[in-house]
Coordinates of N, CA and C in Angstrom, one line a residue:
X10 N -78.6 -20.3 39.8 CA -78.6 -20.1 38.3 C -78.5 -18.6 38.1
X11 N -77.8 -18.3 37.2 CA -77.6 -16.6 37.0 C -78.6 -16.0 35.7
X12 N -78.8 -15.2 36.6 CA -80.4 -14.2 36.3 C -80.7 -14.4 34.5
X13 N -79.3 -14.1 33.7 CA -80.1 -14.2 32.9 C -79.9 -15.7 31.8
X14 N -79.4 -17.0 32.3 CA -79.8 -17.7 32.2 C -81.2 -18.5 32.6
X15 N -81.7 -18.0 33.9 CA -82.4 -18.2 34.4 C -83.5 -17.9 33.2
X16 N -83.9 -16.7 33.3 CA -84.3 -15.6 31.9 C -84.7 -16.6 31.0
X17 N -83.3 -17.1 30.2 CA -83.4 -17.4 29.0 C -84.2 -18.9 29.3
X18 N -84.0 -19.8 30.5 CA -85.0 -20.8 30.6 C -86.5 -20.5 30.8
X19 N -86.8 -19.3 31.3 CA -88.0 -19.1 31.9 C -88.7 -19.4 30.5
X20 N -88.6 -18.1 29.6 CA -88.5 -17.7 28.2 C -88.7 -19.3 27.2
X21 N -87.9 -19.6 27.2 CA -88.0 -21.1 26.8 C -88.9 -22.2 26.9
X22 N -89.2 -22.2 28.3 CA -90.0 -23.3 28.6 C -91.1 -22.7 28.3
X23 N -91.2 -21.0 29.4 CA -93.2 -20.4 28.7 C -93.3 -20.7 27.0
X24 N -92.5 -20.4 26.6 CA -92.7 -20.3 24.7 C -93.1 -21.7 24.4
X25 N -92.6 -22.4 24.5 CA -92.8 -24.0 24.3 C -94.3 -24.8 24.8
X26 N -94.2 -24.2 25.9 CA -95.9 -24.4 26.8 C -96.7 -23.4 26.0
X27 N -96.8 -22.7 26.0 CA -97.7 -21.2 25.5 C -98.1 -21.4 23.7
X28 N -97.1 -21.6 23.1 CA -97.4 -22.4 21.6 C -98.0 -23.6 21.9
X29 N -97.7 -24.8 22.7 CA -98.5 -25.7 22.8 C -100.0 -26.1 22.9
X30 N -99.8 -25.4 24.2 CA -101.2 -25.3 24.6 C -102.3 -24.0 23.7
X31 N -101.7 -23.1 23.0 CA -102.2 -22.4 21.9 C -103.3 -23.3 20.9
X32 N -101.9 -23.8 20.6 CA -101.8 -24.6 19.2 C -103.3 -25.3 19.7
X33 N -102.8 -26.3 20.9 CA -103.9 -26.9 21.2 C -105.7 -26.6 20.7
X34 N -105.9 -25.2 21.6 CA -107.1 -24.8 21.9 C -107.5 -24.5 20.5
X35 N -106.5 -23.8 20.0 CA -107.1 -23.4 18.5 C -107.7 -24.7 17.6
X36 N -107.1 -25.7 17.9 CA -107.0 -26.9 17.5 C -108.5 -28.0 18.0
X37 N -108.5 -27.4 18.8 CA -110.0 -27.6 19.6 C -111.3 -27.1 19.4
X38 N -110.8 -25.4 19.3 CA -111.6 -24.5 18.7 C -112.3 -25.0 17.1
X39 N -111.6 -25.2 16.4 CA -111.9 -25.5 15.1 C -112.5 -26.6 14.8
X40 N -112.5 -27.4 16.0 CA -113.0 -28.9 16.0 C -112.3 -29.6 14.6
X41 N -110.9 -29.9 15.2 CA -110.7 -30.8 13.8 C -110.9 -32.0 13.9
X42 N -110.6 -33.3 13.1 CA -112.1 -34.0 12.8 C -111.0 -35.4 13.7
X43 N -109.5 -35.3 14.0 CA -108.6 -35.6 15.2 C -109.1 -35.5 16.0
X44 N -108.9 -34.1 16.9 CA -109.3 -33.5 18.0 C -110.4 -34.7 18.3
X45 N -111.9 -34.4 17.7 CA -112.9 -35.0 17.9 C -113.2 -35.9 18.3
X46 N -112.3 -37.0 16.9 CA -111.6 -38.6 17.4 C -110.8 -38.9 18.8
X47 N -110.2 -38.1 19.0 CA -109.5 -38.7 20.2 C -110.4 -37.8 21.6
X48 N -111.1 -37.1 21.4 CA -112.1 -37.1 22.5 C -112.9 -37.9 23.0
X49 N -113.7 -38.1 21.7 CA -114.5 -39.7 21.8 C -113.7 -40.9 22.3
X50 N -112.6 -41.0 21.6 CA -112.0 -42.4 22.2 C -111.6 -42.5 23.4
X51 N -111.4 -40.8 24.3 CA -111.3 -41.0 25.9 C -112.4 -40.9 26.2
X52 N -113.5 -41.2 25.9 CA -115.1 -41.2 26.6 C -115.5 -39.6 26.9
X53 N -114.6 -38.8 26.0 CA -115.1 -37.4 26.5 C -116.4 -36.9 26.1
X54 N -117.9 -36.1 26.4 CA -118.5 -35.6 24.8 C -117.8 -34.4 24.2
X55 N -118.3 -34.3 23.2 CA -117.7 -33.7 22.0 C -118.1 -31.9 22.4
X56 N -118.8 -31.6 23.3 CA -118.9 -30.3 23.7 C -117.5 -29.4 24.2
X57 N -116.8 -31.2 25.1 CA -116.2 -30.3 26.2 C -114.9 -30.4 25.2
X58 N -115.2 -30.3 23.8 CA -113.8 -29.9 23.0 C -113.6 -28.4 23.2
X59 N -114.4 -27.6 22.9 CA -114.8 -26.4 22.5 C -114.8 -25.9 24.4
X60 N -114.8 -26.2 25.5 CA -114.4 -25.7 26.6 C -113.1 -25.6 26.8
X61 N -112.4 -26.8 27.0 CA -110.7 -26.9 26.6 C -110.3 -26.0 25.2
X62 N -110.6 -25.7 25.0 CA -110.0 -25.1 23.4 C -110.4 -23.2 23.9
X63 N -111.5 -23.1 24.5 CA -111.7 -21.8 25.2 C -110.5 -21.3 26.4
X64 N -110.4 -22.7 27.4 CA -109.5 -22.4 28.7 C -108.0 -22.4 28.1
X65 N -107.5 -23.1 27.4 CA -105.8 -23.1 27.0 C -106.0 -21.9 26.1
X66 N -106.6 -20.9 25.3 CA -106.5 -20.0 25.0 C -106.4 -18.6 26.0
X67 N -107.2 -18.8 26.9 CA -107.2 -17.4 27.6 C -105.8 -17.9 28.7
X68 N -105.5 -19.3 29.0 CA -104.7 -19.5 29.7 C -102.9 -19.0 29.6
X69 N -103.0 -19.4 28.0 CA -101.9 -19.3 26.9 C -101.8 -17.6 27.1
X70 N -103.0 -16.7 26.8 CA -102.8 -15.6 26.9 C -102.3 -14.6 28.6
X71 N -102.8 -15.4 29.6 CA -102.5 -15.1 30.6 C -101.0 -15.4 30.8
X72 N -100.6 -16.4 30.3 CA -99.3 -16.2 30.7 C -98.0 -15.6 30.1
X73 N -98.4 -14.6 28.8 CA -97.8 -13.9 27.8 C -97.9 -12.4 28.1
X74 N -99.1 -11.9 29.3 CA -99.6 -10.9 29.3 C -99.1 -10.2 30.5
X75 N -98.4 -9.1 30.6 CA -97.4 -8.3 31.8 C -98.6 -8.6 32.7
X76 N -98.1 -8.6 33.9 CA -99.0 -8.6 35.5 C -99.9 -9.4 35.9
X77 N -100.4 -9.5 36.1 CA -101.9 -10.5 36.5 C -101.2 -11.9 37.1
X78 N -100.4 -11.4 37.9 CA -100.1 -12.4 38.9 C -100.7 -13.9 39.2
X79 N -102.2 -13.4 40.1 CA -103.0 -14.0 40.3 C -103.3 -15.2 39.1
X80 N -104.0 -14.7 37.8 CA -104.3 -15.0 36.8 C -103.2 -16.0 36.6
X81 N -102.0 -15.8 36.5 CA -101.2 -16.5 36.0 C -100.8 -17.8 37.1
X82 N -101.3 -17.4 38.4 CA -101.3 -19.0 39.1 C -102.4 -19.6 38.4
X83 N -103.3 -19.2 38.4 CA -104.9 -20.5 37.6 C -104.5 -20.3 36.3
X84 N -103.6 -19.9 35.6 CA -103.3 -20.6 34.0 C -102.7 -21.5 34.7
X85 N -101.5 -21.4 35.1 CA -100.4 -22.8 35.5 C -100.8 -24.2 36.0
X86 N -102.1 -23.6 37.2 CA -102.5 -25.1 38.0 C -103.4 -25.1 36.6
X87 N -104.2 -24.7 36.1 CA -104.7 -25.3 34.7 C -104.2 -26.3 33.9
X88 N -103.3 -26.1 33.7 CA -102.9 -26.5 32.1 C -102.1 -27.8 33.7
X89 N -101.8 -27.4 34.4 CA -101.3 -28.4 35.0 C -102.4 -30.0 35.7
X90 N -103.8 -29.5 35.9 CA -104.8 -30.5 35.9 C -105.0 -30.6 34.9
X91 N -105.2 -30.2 33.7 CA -105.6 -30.4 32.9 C -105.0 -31.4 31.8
X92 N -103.3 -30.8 31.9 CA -102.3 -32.4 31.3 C -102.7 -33.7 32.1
X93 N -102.1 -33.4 33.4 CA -102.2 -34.4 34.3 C -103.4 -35.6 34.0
X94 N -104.8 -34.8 34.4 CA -105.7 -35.5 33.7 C -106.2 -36.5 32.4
X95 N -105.5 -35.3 31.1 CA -105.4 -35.9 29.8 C -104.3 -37.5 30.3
X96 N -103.3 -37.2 30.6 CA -102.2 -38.4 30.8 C -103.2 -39.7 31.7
X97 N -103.8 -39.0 33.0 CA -104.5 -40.4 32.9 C -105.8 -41.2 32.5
X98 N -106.5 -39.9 31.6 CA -107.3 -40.0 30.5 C -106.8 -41.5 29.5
X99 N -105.8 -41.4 29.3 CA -105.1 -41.9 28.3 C -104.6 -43.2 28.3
X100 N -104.0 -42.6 29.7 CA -103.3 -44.0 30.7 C -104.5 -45.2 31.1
X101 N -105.7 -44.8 31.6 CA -107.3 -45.8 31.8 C -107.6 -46.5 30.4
X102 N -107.7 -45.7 29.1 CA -108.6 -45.7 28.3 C -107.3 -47.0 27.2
X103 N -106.3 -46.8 28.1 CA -104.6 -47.7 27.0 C -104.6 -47.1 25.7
X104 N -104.0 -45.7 25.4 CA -103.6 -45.1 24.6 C -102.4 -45.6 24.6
X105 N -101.5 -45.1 23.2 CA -100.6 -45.5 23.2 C -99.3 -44.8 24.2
X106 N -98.7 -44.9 24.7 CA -97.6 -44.8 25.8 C -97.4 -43.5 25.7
X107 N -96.8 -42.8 24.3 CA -96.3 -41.4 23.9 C -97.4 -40.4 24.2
X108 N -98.7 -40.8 24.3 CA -99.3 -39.8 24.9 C -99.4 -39.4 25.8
X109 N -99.4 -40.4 27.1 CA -98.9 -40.4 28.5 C -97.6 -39.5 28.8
X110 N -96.4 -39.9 28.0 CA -95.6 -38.9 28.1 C -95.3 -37.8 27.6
X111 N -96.3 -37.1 26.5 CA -96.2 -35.9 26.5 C -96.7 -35.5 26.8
X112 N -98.1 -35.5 27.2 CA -99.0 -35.1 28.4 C -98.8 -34.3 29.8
X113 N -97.7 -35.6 30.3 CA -96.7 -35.1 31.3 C -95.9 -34.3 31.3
X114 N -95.5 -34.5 30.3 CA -94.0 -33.5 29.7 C -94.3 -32.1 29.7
X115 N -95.7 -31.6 29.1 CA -96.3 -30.6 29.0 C -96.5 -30.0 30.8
X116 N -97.2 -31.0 31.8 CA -97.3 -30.7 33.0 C -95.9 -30.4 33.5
X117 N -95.0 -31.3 33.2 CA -93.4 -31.0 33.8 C -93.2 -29.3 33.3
X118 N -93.5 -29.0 31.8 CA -92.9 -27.7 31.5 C -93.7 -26.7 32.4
X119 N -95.3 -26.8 32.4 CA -95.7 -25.9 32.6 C -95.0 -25.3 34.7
X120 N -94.7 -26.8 35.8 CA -94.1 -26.8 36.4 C -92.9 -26.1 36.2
X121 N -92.1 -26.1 35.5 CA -90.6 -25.6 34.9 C -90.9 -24.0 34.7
X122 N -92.1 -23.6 34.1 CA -92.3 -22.2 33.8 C -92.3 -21.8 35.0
X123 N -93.1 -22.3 35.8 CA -93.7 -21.6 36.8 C -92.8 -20.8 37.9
X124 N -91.5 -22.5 38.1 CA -90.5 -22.3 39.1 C -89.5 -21.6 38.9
X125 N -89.3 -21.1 37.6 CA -88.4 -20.4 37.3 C -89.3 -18.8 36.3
X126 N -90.4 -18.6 36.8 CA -90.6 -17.2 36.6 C -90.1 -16.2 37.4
X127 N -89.9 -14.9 36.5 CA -89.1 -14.0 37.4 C -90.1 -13.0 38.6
X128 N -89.5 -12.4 39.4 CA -90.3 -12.0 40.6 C -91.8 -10.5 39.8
X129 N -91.3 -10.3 39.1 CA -92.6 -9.3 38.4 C -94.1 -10.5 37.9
X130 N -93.4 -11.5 37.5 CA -94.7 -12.6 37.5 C -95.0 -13.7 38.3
X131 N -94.9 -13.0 39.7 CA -94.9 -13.9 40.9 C -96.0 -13.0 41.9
X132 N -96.9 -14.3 42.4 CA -98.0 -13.6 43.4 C -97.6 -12.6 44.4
X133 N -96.4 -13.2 44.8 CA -95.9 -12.6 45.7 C -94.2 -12.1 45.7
X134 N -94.4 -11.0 45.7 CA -92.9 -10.0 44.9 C -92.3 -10.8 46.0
X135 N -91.9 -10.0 47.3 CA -91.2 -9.6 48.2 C -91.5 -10.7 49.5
X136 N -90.3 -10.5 50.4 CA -89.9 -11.2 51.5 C -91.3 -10.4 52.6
X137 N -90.8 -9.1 52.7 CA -92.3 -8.7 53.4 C -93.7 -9.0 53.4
X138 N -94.0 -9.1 52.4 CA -95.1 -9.7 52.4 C -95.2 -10.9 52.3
X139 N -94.5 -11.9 52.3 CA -94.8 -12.9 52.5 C -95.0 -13.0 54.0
X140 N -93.9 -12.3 54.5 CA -93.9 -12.3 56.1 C -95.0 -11.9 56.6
X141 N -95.2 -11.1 56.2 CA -97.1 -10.8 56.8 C -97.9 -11.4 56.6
X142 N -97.8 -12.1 55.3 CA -99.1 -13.5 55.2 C -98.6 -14.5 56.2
X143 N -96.9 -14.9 56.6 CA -97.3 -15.5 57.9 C -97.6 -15.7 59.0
X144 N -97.1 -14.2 59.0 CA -98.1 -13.8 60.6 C -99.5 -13.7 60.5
X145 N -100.4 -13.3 59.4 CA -101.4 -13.5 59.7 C -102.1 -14.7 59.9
X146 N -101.6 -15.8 59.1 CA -102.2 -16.9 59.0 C -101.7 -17.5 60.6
X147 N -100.7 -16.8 61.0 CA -100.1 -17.9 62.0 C -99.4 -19.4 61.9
X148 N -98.6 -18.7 60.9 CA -97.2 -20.3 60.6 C -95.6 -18.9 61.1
X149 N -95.0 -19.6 60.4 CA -93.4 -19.1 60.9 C -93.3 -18.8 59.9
X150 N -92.1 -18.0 59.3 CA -92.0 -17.9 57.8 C -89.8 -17.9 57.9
X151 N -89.9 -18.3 59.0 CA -88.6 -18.7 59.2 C -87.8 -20.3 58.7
X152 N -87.1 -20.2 57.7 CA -87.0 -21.5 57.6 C -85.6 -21.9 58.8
X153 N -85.7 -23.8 58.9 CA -85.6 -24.5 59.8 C -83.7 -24.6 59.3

């Protein structure tokens, strides 16, 4: 894919994920009187609205915010247990179907950000260093 199509997908999918899951937490945050309802109806308590609505906020912001590499792997696997979960939240409790698949959908994007971030928002820049994490760990870092 050329760089700056690549670009324009990365851009894309984060914007789409990053408004969503925004949207979300704020949405959480405020405890609207939805939110609350569909907590309850997956057996959740009503506390752990206001935790989710704390995590997809700072998560949302980690991954809008130059550098923090690190950071920005535990937003991704975040929002990515965290869909996952919601979907089979949803999926046990026989929600209606569309929730299941946007749930997912959200997990697929946040997937889709991730793989297509560019190397400045990547844990690991460069070929050398990877190569030294496999010699230390002792694997190969040669592919087959």
């Amino acid at each position: 894919m050329k760089a700056t199509a690549k670009s324009i997908a990365y851009w894309m999918t984060t914007g789409i994920l990053v408004f969503a899951m925004s949207s979300g937490g704020l949405s959480e945050l405020a405890q609207r009187p939805e939110t609350i309802d569909g907590m309850k109806q997956l057996g959740y308590p009503v506390y752990f609205v206001m935790i989710l609505g704390v995590w997809k906020l700072l998560g949302s912001l980690a991954l809008l915010a130059p550098g923090l590499p690190r950071v920005k792997e535990w937003a991704y696997a975040g929002i990515v247990f965290n869909m996952t979960g919601a979907a089979v939240s949803h999926l046990v409790c026989h929600s209606a179907a569309w929730h299941v698949a946007v749930t997912l959908g959200f997990a697929a994007l946040a997937v889709a950000s991730w793989a297509l971030r560019p190397a400045s928002r990547k844990l690991c820049r460069d070929a050398s260093v990877a190569s030294r994490w496999s010699l230390a760990s002792g694997t190969s870092s040669t592919a087959a």
